[in-house]
CSV table of C-alpha atoms in Angstrom, one decimal:
chain,number,residue,atom,x,y,z
B,251,MET,CA,107.1,226.3,196.0
B,252,ILE,CA,110.2,224.1,195.9
B,253,CYS,CA,109.1,222.1,192.8
B,254,LEU,CA,108.7,225.3,190.7
B,255,PRO,CA,112.4,225.8,189.8
B,256,LYS,CA,112.7,222.1,188.9
B,257,MET,CA,109.6,222.3,186.7
B,258,LEU,CA,110.8,225.5,185.1
B,259,TYR,CA,114.1,223.8,184.1
B,260,VAL,CA,112.2,221.0,182.4
B,261,LEU,CA,109.9,223.4,180.6
B,262,ALA,CA,112.8,225.5,179.3
B,263,ASN,CA,114.7,222.4,178.0
B,264,VAL,CA,111.9,220.1,176.8
B,265,PRO,CA,112.9,219.3,173.2
B,266,THR,CA,109.4,219.3,171.8
B,267,TYR,CA,106.1,221.3,171.9
B,268,VAL,CA,103.9,220.5,174.9
B,269,PRO,CA,100.2,221.1,174.3
B,270,LEU,CA,97.9,223.1,176.6
B,271,ARG,CA,95.9,220.0,177.6
B,272,TRP,CA,98.9,218.5,179.3
B,273,PHE,CA,99.1,221.6,181.6
B,274,ASN,CA,95.3,221.4,182.2
B,275,ASP,CA,95.9,217.8,183.5
B,276,ILE,CA,98.7,219.1,185.8
B,277,ASP,CA,96.3,221.8,187.2
B,278,LYS,CA,93.6,219.2,187.8
B,279,LEU,CA,96.1,217.1,189.8
B,280,LEU,CA,97.1,220.1,191.8
B,281,GLN,CA,93.5,220.9,192.6
B,282,LYS,CA,92.9,217.3,193.8
B,283,LEU,CA,96.0,217.7,196.0
B,284,LEU,CA,94.6,220.9,197.6
B,285,CYS,CA,91.0,219.6,197.8
B,286,PRO,CA,91.3,215.8,198.2
B,287,THR,CA,88.0,215.0,199.9
B,288,SER,CA,85.7,217.9,199.0
B,289,LYS,CA,84.4,219.4,195.8
B,290,GLN,CA,86.4,222.2,194.4
B,291,ARG,CA,85.0,225.5,195.7
B,292,LEU,CA,87.3,228.0,194.0
B,293,ALA,CA,87.8,228.4,190.2
B,294,ARG,CA,91.2,227.8,188.8
B,295,ALA,CA,91.6,231.4,187.8
B,296,ILE,CA,91.0,232.5,191.4
B,297,MET,CA,93.5,230.0,192.8
B,298,GLN,CA,96.1,231.2,190.3
B,299,ALA,CA,95.4,234.9,191.0
B,300,LEU,CA,97.8,237.0,193.1
B,301,TRP,CA,97.5,237.2,196.9
B,302,SER,CA,96.8,240.9,196.5
B,303,LYS,CA,93.8,240.0,194.3
B,304,GLY,CA,92.3,237.5,196.7
B,305,GLY,CA,93.9,234.4,195.0
B,306,LEU,CA,96.2,231.7,196.3
B,307,ALA,CA,99.0,232.6,193.9
B,308,LEU,CA,99.3,229.0,192.6
B,309,PRO,CA,101.6,228.8,189.6
B,310,ASN,CA,100.2,228.9,186.1
B,311,PHE,CA,102.4,226.3,184.5
B,312,TRP,CA,101.2,227.1,181.0
B,313,ASN,CA,102.4,230.7,181.3
B,314,TYR,CA,105.7,229.5,182.8
B,315,TYR,CA,106.1,227.2,179.8
B,316,LEU,CA,105.5,230.0,177.3
B,317,ALA,CA,107.9,232.3,179.1
B,318,ALA,CA,110.6,229.6,179.3
B,319,GLN,CA,110.3,228.9,175.6
B,320,LEU,CA,110.4,232.5,174.6
B,321,ALA,CA,113.6,232.9,176.5
B,322,ASN,CA,115.1,231.0,173.6
B,323,LEU,CA,114.4,234.1,171.4
B,324,GLN,CA,117.1,236.0,173.3
B,325,GLN,CA,119.6,233.3,172.3
B,326,TRP,CA,118.5,233.5,168.7
B,327,TRP,CA,118.9,237.2,168.5
B,328,HIS,CA,122.1,237.3,170.5
B,329,PRO,CA,123.6,233.9,169.8
B,330,ASN,CA,126.5,232.5,171.8
B,331,LEU,CA,128.6,230.7,169.1
B,332,ASP,CA,130.3,228.6,171.8
B,333,ASN,CA,126.9,227.0,172.5
B,334,ARG,CA,126.9,223.8,170.4
B,335,ALA,CA,123.1,223.5,170.6
B,336,MET,CA,122.7,227.0,169.2
B,337,THR,CA,125.2,226.4,166.3
B,338,LEU,CA,123.3,223.2,165.5
B,339,GLU,CA,120.0,225.1,165.3
B,340,MET,CA,121.6,227.6,163.0
B,341,HIS,CA,123.0,224.8,160.8
B,342,ILE,CA,119.6,223.2,160.6
B,343,MET,CA,117.9,226.5,159.7
B,344,GLY,CA,120.6,227.3,157.1
B,345,SER,CA,122.2,230.4,158.6
B,346,GLU,CA,122.3,232.6,161.7
B,347,GLN,CA,120.1,235.2,160.0
B,348,GLU,CA,117.3,232.8,159.1
B,349,LEU,CA,117.1,231.7,162.8
B,350,GLN,CA,117.1,235.3,164.0
B,351,THR,CA,114.3,236.3,161.6
B,352,LEU,CA,112.2,233.2,162.0
B,353,PRO,CA,109.6,234.8,164.4
B,354,PHE,CA,108.8,237.5,161.9
B,355,THR,CA,109.1,235.8,158.5
B,356,GLY,CA,107.9,232.3,159.5
B,357,PRO,CA,109.6,229.1,158.2
B,358,ARG,CA,110.5,228.9,154.5
B,359,PRO,CA,109.3,225.9,152.5
B,360,ASP,CA,112.9,224.6,152.4
B,361,ASN,CA,113.5,225.0,156.1
B,362,ASN,CA,113.7,221.9,158.1
B,363,LEU,CA,113.0,223.1,161.7
B,364,SER,CA,114.1,221.0,164.6
B,365,ALA,CA,111.5,220.0,167.2
B,366,LYS,CA,112.9,222.5,169.7
B,367,THR,CA,113.0,225.4,167.2
B,368,LEU,CA,109.4,224.6,166.1
B,369,SER,CA,108.3,224.5,169.8
B,370,THR,CA,109.7,228.0,170.4
B,371,TYR,CA,108.2,229.3,167.2
B,372,LYS,CA,104.7,227.9,168.1
B,373,CYS,CA,104.9,229.5,171.6
B,374,TRP,CA,105.9,232.8,170.0
B,375,GLN,CA,102.8,232.7,167.8
B,376,ILE,CA,100.6,231.8,170.8
B,377,VAL,CA,101.9,234.7,172.9
B,378,ALA,CA,101.6,237.2,169.9
B,379,LYS,CA,98.0,236.2,169.5
B,380,GLU,CA,97.0,236.3,173.1
B,381,THR,CA,98.7,239.6,173.7
B,382,TYR,CA,97.5,241.1,170.4
B,383,LEU,CA,101.1,241.7,169.4
B,384,ASN,CA,101.1,242.9,165.8
B,385,THR,CA,104.1,241.3,164.1
B,386,ASN,CA,103.0,242.7,160.8
B,387,GLN,CA,104.1,246.3,161.7
B,388,TRP,CA,107.1,247.6,159.7
B,389,SER,CA,110.2,248.1,161.7
B,390,PRO,CA,113.6,249.5,160.8
B,391,ALA,CA,115.0,246.2,162.0
B,392,MET,CA,112.7,243.9,160.1
B,393,PRO,CA,114.4,241.5,157.7
B,394,LEU,CA,114.5,242.4,154.0
B,395,TRP,CA,114.9,239.0,152.5
B,396,HIS,CA,112.5,236.0,152.5
B,397,ASN,CA,110.0,238.3,154.4
B,398,LYS,CA,106.4,237.7,153.5
B,399,LEU,CA,105.5,241.2,154.7
B,400,LEU,CA,107.8,242.7,152.0
B,401,GLY,CA,106.3,241.2,149.0
B,402,GLN,CA,108.2,243.4,146.5
B,403,PHE,CA,111.5,242.4,147.9
B,404,LEU,CA,110.6,238.7,147.4
B,405,GLN,CA,110.9,239.4,143.7
B,406,ILE,CA,114.6,240.4,143.9
B,407,PRO,CA,116.7,237.5,142.5
B,408,ASP,CA,119.8,236.3,144.5
B,409,PRO,CA,119.2,238.3,147.7
B,410,GLY,CA,122.2,236.5,149.1
B,411,ILE,CA,124.4,239.0,147.2
B,412,TRP,CA,123.1,241.8,149.2
B,413,ALA,CA,123.1,239.8,152.4
B,414,ASN,CA,126.8,239.0,151.9
B,415,LYS,CA,127.4,242.8,151.9
B,416,GLY,CA,125.7,243.1,155.3
B,417,ILE,CA,122.4,244.4,153.9
B,418,THR,CA,119.9,242.3,155.7
B,419,GLU,CA,117.5,244.6,157.5
B,420,LEU,CA,115.3,247.6,156.3
B,421,HIS,CA,117.4,250.2,158.1
B,422,HIS,CA,120.5,249.1,156.1
B,423,ILE,CA,119.0,250.6,152.9
B,424,LEU,CA,117.5,253.7,154.5
B,425,LEU,CA,118.8,257.2,155.1
B,426,GLY,CA,116.0,258.7,157.1
B,427,TYR,CA,113.0,257.8,155.1
B,428,VAL,CA,114.7,257.6,151.7
B,429,LEU,CA,116.7,254.9,149.9
B,430,LYS,CA,120.4,255.1,150.4
B,431,THR,CA,122.8,255.3,147.5
B,432,PHE,CA,125.7,252.9,147.4
B,433,GLU,CA,129.1,252.9,145.9
B,434,LEU,CA,128.8,249.9,143.6
B,435,GLN,CA,130.8,248.4,140.7
B,436,ASN,CA,129.2,248.8,137.3
B,437,HIS,CA,127.9,245.2,137.1
B,438,TYR,CA,125.9,245.9,140.3
B,439,LEU,CA,124.0,248.8,138.8
B,440,PHE,CA,121.1,246.7,137.5
B,441,ARG,CA,120.8,245.0,140.9
B,442,TYR,CA,120.6,248.4,142.5
B,443,LEU,CA,117.8,249.4,140.1
B,444,GLN,CA,116.0,246.2,141.1
B,445,LEU,CA,116.3,247.2,144.7
B,446,LYS,CA,115.2,250.8,144.0
B,447,HIS,CA,112.1,249.5,142.1
B,448,ALA,CA,111.2,247.1,144.9
B,449,PHE,CA,111.5,249.9,147.5
B,450,SER,CA,109.4,252.4,145.5
B,451,THR,CA,106.7,249.9,144.9
B,452,GLN,CA,106.7,248.5,148.5
B,453,PHE,CA,106.7,252.0,150.0
B,454,PRO,CA,104.9,254.3,147.5
B,455,GLY,CA,105.3,258.0,148.2
B,456,HIS,CA,108.8,257.7,149.7
B,457,THR,CA,111.6,259.4,147.8
B,458,VAL,CA,114.1,257.1,146.1
């Protein structure tokens, strides 16, 4: 379908969230185009099914929209700093890290998300729900700071001190399944004890 690449370009670059009802209207117009004079005899799901499954392989624009928006996640996680739009999104979020961890931590109260960033985040939530993707599972790459899933680490004051040392994800403080030891100056000893307490409380039973 020659119009599909053009539509996909629009869906990937639309600067705001497009609700499902808009795509339902598009599907209705397409159905009228295919059946202009007679009553629709095939359900929309059958018309959008693959040829191999007895369908007409009509495009599901809603799924195309979700896929196009989720492509932005790749840019968040592997940003091209020469892309001015990407650097602008980082600036609005506050930092590169906050943009990268947004899908897992959600927006913070002081975050002022742009319409495009919010659109991608909403689409991510929809896909996670529809595919039963569990974003609450612990992962070595999950963010340590401002992460609602790690409640004990939210109690650590000034997490930016650790972030400035490159300690931003769970695997940065782990050696196997135990907490790493770090070579720190004396005035950082108390902060390490705070980190140790948060780890032992968040993950009881693990050696610290």
